[in-house]
PDB file of C-alpha atoms in Angstrom:
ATOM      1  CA  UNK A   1      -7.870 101.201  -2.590  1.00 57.00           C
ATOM      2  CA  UNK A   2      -8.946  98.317  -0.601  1.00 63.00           C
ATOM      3  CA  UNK A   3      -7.644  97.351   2.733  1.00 91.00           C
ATOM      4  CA  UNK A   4      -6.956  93.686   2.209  1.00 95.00           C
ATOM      5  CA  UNK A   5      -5.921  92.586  -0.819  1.00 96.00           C
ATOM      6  CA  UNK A   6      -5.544  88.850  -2.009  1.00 97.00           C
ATOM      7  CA  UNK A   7      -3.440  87.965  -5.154  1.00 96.00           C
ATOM      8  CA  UNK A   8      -4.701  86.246  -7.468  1.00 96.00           C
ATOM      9  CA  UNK A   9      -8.439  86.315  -7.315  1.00 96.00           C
ATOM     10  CA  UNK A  10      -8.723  83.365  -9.644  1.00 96.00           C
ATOM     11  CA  UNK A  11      -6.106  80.525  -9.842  1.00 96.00           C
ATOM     12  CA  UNK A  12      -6.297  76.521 -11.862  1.00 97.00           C
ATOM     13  CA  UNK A  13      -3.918  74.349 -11.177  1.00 96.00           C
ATOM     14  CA  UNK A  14      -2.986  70.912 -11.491  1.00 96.00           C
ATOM     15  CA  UNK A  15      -2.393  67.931  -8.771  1.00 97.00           C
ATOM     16  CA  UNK A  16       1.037  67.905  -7.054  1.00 96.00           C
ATOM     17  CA  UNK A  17       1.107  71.784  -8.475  1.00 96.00           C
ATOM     18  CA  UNK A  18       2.929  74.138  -5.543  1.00 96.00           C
ATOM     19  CA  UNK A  19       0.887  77.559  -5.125  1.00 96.00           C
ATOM     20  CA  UNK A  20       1.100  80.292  -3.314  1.00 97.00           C
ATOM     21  CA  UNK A  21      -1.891  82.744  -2.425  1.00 98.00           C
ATOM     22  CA  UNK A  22      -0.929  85.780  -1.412  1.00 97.00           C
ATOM     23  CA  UNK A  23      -2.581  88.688   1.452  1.00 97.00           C
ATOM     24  CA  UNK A  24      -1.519  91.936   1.799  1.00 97.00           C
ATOM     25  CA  UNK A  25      -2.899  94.881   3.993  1.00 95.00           C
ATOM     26  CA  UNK A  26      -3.094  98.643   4.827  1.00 94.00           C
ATOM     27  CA  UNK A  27      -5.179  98.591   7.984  1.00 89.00           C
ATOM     28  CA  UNK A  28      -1.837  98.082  10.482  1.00 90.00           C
ATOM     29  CA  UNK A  29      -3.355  95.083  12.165  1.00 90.00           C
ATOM     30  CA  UNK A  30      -1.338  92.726  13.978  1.00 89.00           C
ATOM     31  CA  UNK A  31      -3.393  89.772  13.522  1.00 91.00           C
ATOM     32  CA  UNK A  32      -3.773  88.288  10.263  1.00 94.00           C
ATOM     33  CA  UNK A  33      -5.880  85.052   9.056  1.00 95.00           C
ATOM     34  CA  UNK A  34      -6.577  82.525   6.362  1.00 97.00           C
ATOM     35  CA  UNK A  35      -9.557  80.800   5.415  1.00 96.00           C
ATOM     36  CA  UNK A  36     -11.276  78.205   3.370  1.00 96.00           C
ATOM     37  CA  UNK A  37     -15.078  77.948   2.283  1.00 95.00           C
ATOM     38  CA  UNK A  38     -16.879  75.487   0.840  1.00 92.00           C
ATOM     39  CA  UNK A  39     -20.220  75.292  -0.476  1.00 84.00           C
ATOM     40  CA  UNK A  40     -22.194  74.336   2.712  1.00 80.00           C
ATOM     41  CA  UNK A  41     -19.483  74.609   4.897  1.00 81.00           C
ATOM     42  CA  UNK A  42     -19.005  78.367   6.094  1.00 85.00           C
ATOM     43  CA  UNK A  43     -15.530  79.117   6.255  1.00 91.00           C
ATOM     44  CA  UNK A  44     -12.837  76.998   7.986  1.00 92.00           C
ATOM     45  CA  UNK A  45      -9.898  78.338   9.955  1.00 92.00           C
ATOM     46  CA  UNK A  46      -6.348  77.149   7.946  1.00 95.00           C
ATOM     47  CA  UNK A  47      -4.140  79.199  10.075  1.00 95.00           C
ATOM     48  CA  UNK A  48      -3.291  82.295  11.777  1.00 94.00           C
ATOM     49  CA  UNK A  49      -0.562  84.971  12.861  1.00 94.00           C
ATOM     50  CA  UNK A  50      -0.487  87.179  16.130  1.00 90.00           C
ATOM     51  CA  UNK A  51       2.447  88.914  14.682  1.00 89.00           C
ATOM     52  CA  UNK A  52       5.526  88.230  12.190  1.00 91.00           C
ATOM     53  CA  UNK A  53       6.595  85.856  14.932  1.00 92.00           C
ATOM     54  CA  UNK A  54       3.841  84.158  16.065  1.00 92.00           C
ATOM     55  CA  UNK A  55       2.328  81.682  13.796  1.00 94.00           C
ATOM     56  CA  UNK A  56      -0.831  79.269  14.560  1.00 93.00           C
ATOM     57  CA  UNK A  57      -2.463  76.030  13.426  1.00 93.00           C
ATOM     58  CA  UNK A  58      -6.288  76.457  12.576  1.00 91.00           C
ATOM     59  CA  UNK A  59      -8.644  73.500  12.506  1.00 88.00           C
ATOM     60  CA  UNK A  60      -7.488  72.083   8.741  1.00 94.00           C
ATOM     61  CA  UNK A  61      -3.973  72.984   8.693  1.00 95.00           C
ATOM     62  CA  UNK A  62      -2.632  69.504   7.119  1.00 95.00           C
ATOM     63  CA  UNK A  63      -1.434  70.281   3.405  1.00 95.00           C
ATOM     64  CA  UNK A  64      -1.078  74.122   3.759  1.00 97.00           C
ATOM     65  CA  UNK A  65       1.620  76.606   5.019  1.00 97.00           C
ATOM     66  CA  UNK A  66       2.351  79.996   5.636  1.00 97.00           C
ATOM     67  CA  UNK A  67       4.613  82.611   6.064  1.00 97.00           C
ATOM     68  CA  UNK A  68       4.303  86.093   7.619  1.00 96.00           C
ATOM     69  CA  UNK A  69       6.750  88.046   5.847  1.00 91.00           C
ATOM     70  CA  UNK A  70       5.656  91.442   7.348  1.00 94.00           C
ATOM     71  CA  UNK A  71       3.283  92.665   9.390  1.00 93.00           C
ATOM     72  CA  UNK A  72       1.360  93.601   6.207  1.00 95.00           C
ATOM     73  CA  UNK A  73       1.771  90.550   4.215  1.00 97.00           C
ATOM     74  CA  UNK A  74       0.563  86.792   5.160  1.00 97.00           C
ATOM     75  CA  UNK A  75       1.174  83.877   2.357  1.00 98.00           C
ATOM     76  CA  UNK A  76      -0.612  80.753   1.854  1.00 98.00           C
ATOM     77  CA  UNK A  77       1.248  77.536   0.251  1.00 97.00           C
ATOM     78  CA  UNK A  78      -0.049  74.506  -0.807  1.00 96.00           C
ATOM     79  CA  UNK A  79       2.778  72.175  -1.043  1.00 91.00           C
ATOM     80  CA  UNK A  80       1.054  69.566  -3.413  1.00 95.00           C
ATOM     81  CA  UNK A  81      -2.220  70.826  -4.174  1.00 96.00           C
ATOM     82  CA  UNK A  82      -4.684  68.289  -4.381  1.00 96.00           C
ATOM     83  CA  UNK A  83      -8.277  68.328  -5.727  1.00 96.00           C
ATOM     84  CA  UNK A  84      -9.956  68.454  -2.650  1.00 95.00           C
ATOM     85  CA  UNK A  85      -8.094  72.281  -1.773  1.00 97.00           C
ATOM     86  CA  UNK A  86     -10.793  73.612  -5.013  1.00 97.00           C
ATOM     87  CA  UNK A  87     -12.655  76.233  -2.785  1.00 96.00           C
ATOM     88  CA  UNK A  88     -12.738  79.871  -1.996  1.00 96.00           C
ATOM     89  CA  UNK A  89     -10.005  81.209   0.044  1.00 98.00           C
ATOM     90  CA  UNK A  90      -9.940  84.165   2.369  1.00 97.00           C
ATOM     91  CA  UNK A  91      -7.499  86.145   4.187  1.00 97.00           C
ATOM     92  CA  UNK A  92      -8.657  88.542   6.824  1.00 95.00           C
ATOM     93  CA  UNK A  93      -7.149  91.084   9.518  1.00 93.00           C
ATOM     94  CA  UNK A  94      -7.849  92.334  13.121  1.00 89.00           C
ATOM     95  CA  UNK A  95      -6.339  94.510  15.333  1.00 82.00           C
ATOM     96  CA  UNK A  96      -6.863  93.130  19.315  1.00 72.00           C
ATOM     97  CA  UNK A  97      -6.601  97.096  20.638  1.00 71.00           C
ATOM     98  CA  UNK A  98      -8.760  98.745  18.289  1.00 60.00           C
ATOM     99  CA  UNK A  99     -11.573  99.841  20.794  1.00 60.00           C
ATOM    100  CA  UNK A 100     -14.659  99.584  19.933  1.00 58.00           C
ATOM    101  CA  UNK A 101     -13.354  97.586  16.585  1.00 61.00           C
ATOM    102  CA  UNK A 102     -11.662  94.994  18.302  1.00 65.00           C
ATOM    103  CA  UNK A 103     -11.719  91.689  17.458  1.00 74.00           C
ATOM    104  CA  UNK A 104     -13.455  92.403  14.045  1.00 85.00           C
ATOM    105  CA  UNK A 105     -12.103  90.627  11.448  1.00 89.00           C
ATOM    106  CA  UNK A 106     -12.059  92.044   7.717  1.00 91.00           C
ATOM    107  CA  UNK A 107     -11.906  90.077   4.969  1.00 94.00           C
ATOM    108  CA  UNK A 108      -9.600  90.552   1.464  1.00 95.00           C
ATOM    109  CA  UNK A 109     -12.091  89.370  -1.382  1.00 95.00           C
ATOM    110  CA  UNK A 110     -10.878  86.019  -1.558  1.00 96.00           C
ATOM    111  CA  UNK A 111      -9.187  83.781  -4.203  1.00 97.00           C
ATOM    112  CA  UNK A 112     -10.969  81.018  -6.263  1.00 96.00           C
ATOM    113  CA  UNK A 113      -8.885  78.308  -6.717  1.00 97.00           C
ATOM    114  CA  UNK A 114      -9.619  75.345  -8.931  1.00 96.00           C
ATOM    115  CA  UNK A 115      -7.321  72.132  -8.503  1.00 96.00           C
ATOM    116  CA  UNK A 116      -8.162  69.710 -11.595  1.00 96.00           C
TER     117      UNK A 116
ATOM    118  CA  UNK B   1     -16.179  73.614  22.249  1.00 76.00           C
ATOM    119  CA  UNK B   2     -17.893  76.794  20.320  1.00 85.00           C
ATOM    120  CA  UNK B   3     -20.461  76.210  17.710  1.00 92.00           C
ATOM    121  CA  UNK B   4     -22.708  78.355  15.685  1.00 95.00           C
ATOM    122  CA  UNK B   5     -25.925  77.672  14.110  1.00 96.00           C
ATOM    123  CA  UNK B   6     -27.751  78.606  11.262  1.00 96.00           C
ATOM    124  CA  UNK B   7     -30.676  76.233  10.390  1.00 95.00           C
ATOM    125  CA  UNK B   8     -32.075  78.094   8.059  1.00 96.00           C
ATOM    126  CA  UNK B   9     -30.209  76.742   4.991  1.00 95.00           C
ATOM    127  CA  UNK B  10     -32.413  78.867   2.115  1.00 96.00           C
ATOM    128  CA  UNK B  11     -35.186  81.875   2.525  1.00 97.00           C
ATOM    129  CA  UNK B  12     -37.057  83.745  -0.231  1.00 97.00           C
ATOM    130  CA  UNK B  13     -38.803  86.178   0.185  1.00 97.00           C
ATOM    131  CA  UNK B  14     -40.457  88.856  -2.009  1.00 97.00           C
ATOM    132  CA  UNK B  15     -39.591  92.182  -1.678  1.00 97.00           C
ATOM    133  CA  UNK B  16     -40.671  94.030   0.826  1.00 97.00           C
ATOM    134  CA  UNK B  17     -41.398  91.451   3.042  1.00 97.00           C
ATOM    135  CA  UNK B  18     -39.223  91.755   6.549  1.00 97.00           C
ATOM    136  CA  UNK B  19     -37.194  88.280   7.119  1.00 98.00           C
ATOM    137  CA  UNK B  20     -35.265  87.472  10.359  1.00 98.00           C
ATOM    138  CA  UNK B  21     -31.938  84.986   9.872  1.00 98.00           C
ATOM    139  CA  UNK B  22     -31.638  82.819  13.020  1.00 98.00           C
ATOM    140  CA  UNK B  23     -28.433  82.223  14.572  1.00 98.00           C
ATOM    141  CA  UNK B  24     -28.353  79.946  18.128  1.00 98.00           C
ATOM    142  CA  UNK B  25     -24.428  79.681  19.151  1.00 97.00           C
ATOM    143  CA  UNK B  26     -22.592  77.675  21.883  1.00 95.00           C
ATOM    144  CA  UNK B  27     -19.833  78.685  23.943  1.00 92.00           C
ATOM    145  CA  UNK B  28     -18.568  77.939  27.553  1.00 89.00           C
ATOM    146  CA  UNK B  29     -16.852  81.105  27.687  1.00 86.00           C
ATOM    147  CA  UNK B  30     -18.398  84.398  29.353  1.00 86.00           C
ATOM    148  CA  UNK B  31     -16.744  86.375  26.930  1.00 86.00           C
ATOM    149  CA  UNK B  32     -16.865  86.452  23.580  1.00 89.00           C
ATOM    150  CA  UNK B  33     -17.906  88.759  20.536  1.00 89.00           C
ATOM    151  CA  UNK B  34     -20.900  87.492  17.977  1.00 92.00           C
ATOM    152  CA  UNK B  35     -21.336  89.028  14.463  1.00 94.00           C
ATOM    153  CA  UNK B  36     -23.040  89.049  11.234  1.00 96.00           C
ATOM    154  CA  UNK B  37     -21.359  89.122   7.798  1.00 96.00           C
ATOM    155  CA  UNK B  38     -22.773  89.448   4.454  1.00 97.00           C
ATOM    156  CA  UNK B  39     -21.469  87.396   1.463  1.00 95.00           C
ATOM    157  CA  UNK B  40     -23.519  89.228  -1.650  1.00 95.00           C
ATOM    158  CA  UNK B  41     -23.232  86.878  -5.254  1.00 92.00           C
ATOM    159  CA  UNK B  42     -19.880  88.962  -5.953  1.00 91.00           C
ATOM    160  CA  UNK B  43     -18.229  87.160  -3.152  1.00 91.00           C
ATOM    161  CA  UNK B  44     -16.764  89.251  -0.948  1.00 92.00           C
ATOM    162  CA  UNK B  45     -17.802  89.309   2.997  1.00 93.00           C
ATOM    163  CA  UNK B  46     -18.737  91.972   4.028  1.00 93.00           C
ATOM    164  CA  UNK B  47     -18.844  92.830   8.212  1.00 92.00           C
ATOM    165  CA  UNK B  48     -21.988  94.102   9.700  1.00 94.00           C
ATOM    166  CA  UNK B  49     -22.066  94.284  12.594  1.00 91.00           C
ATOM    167  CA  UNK B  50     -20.052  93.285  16.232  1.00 89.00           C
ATOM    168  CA  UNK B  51     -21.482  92.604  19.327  1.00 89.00           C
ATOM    169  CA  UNK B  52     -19.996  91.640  22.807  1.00 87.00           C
ATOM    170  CA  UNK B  53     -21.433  88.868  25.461  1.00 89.00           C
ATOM    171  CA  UNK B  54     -22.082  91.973  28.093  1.00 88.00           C
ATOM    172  CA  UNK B  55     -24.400  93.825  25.839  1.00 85.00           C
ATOM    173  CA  UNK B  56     -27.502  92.771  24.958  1.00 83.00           C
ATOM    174  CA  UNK B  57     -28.646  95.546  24.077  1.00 83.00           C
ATOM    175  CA  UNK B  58     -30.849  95.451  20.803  1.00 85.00           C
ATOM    176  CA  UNK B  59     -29.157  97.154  17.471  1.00 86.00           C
ATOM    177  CA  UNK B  60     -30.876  99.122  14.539  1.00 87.00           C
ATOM    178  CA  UNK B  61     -29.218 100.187  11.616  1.00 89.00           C
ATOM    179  CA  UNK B  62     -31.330 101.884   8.859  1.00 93.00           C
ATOM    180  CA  UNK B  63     -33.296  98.561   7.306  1.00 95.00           C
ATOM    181  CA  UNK B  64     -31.152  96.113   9.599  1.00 95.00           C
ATOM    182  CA  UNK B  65     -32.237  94.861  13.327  1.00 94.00           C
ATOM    183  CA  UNK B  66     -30.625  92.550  15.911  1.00 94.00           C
ATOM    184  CA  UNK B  67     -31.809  90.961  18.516  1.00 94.00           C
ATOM    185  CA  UNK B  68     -29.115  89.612  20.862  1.00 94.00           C
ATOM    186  CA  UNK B  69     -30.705  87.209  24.135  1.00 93.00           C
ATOM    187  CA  UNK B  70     -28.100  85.373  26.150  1.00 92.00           C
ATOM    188  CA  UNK B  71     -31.267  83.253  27.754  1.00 92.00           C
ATOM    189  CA  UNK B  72     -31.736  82.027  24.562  1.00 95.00           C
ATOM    190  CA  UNK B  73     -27.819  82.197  22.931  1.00 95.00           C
ATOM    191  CA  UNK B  74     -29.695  83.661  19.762  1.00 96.00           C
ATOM    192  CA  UNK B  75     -28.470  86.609  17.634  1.00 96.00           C
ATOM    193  CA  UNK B  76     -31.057  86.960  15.088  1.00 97.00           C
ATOM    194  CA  UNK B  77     -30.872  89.571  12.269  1.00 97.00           C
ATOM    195  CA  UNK B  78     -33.950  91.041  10.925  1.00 97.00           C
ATOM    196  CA  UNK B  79     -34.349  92.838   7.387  1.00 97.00           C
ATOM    197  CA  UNK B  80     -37.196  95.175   7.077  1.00 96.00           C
ATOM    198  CA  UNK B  81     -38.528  95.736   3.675  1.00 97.00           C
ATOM    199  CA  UNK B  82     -36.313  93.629   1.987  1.00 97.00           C
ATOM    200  CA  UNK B  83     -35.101  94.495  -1.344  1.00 97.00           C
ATOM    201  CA  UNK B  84     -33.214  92.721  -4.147  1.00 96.00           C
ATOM    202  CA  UNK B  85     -29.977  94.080  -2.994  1.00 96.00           C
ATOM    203  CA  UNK B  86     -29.980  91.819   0.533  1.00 97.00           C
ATOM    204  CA  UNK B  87     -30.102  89.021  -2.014  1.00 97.00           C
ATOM    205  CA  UNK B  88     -26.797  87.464  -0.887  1.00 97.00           C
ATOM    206  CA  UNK B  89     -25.367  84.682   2.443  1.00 96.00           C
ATOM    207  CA  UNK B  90     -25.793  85.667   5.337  1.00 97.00           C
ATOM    208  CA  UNK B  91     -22.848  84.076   8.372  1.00 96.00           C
ATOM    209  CA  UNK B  92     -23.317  84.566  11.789  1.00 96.00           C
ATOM    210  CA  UNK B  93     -20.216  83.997  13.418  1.00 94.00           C
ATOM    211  CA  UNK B  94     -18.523  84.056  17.675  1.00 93.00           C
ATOM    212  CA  UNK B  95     -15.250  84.446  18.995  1.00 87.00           C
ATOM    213  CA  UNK B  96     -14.672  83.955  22.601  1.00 77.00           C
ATOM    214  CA  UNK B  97     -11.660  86.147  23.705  1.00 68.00           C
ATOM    215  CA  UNK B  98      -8.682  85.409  24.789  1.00 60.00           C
ATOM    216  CA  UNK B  99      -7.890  82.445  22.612  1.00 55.00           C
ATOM    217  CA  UNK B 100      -7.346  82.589  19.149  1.00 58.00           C
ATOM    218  CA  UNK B 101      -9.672  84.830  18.830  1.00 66.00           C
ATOM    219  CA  UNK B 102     -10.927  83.188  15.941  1.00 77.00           C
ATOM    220  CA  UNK B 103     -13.884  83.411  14.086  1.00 86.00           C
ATOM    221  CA  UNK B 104     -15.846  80.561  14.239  1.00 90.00           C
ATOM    222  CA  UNK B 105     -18.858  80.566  11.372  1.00 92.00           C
ATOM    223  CA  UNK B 106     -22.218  79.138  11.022  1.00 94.00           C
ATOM    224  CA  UNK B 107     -22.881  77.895   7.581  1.00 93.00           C
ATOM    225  CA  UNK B 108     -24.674  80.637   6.048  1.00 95.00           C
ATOM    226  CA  UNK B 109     -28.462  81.342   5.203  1.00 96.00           C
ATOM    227  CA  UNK B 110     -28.598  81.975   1.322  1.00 96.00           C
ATOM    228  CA  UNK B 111     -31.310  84.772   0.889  1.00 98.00           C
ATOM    229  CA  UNK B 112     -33.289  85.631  -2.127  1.00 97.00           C
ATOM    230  CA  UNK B 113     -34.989  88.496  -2.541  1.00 97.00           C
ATOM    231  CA  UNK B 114     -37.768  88.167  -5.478  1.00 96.00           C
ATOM    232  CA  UNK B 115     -39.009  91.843  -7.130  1.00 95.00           C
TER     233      UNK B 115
END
């Protein structure tokens, strides 16, 4: 079974549509991430979570939220999706004390999500 | 502010040809990780490998090289005897510790491998 896991892989939606995307993982990492990539872009920080507490603003925040419901599970929400959300989403763990792993960041497969 | 670069937008190459991915980065920090990812046409991203500001030390793994020089803030990645299968985006990516700790990404070299 995979380590991260992102639900669904493939989502359509409408304008002013709310969605959720959701992350869930096995690898007992604190630290927990989300993602967007565009074509040409690489991939954007949204935002971030140290722990269930501690929740961060990445660089393109406006028009998402998120939720850290357990250690293992991080949730995406776009409020009022618009068009310009269409891209490829990814949620990724780390663990800051993992020796020699720390800092690496492992990615769930990602969710494609169209906004017409 | 950090910043990663990958100016090579495309490469193709034929198989069996060796091809090095160029990544130059920018950071004011003395610490801070750099890696590579892989992002084959399934999607997924795929971690290959980590390395850390204090060691520069050159890497080899099977068909994969990298050569990591802070004179230069370059972390290139070399395929040797390419094959179809490398046929995917390549990220290079930094994160400077003790901050977010996030990743920052360049925008990805799209290889093609030709049989």
């Amino acid at each position: 079974d995979a380590d991260v896991t992102q639900t669904p892989r493939n989502r359509i939606t409408k304008t002013g549509k709310r969605i959720m995307l959701e992350c869930s993982q096995t690898k007992g990492h604190d630290r927990m991430y989300w993602y967007r990539q565009d074509p040409g872009l690489g991939l954007r920080l949204i935002y971030y979570s140290f722990d269930v507490k501690d929740i961060n603003k990445g660089e393109i925040s406006d028009g998402y939220s998120v939720s850290r419901q357990a250690q293992a599970k991080f949730s995406l929400s776009l409020e009022s999706a618009i068009p310009n959300q269409t891209a490829l989403y990814f949620c990724a763990t780390s663990d800051p004390t993992g020796g020699g792993d720390t800092d690496t960041q492992y990615f769930g497969p990602g969710t494609r999500l169209t906004v017409l | 502010a950090q910043k990663v670069t990958q100016a090579q937008t495309e490469i193709s190459v034929v198989e069996k040809e060796d091809v090095t991915l160029d990544c130059v980065y920018e950071t004011r920090d003395t610490t801070y990780y750099l890696f590579w990812y892989k992002q084959p046409p399934s999607g997924e991203l795929v971690f290959l490998i980590r390395r850390n500001s204090f060691d520069e030390q050159n890497e080899i793994s099977g068909r994969y090289s990298w050569n990591f020089q802070k004179s230069t803030s370059s972390f290139n990645f070399t395929i040797t005897a390419s094959q179809v299968v490398d046929s995917a985006v390549y990220f290079c990516a930094l994160s400077e510790k003790g901050g977010s700790e996030k990743l920052v990404f360049g925008k990805g070299t799209k290889l093609t491998v030709n049989p």
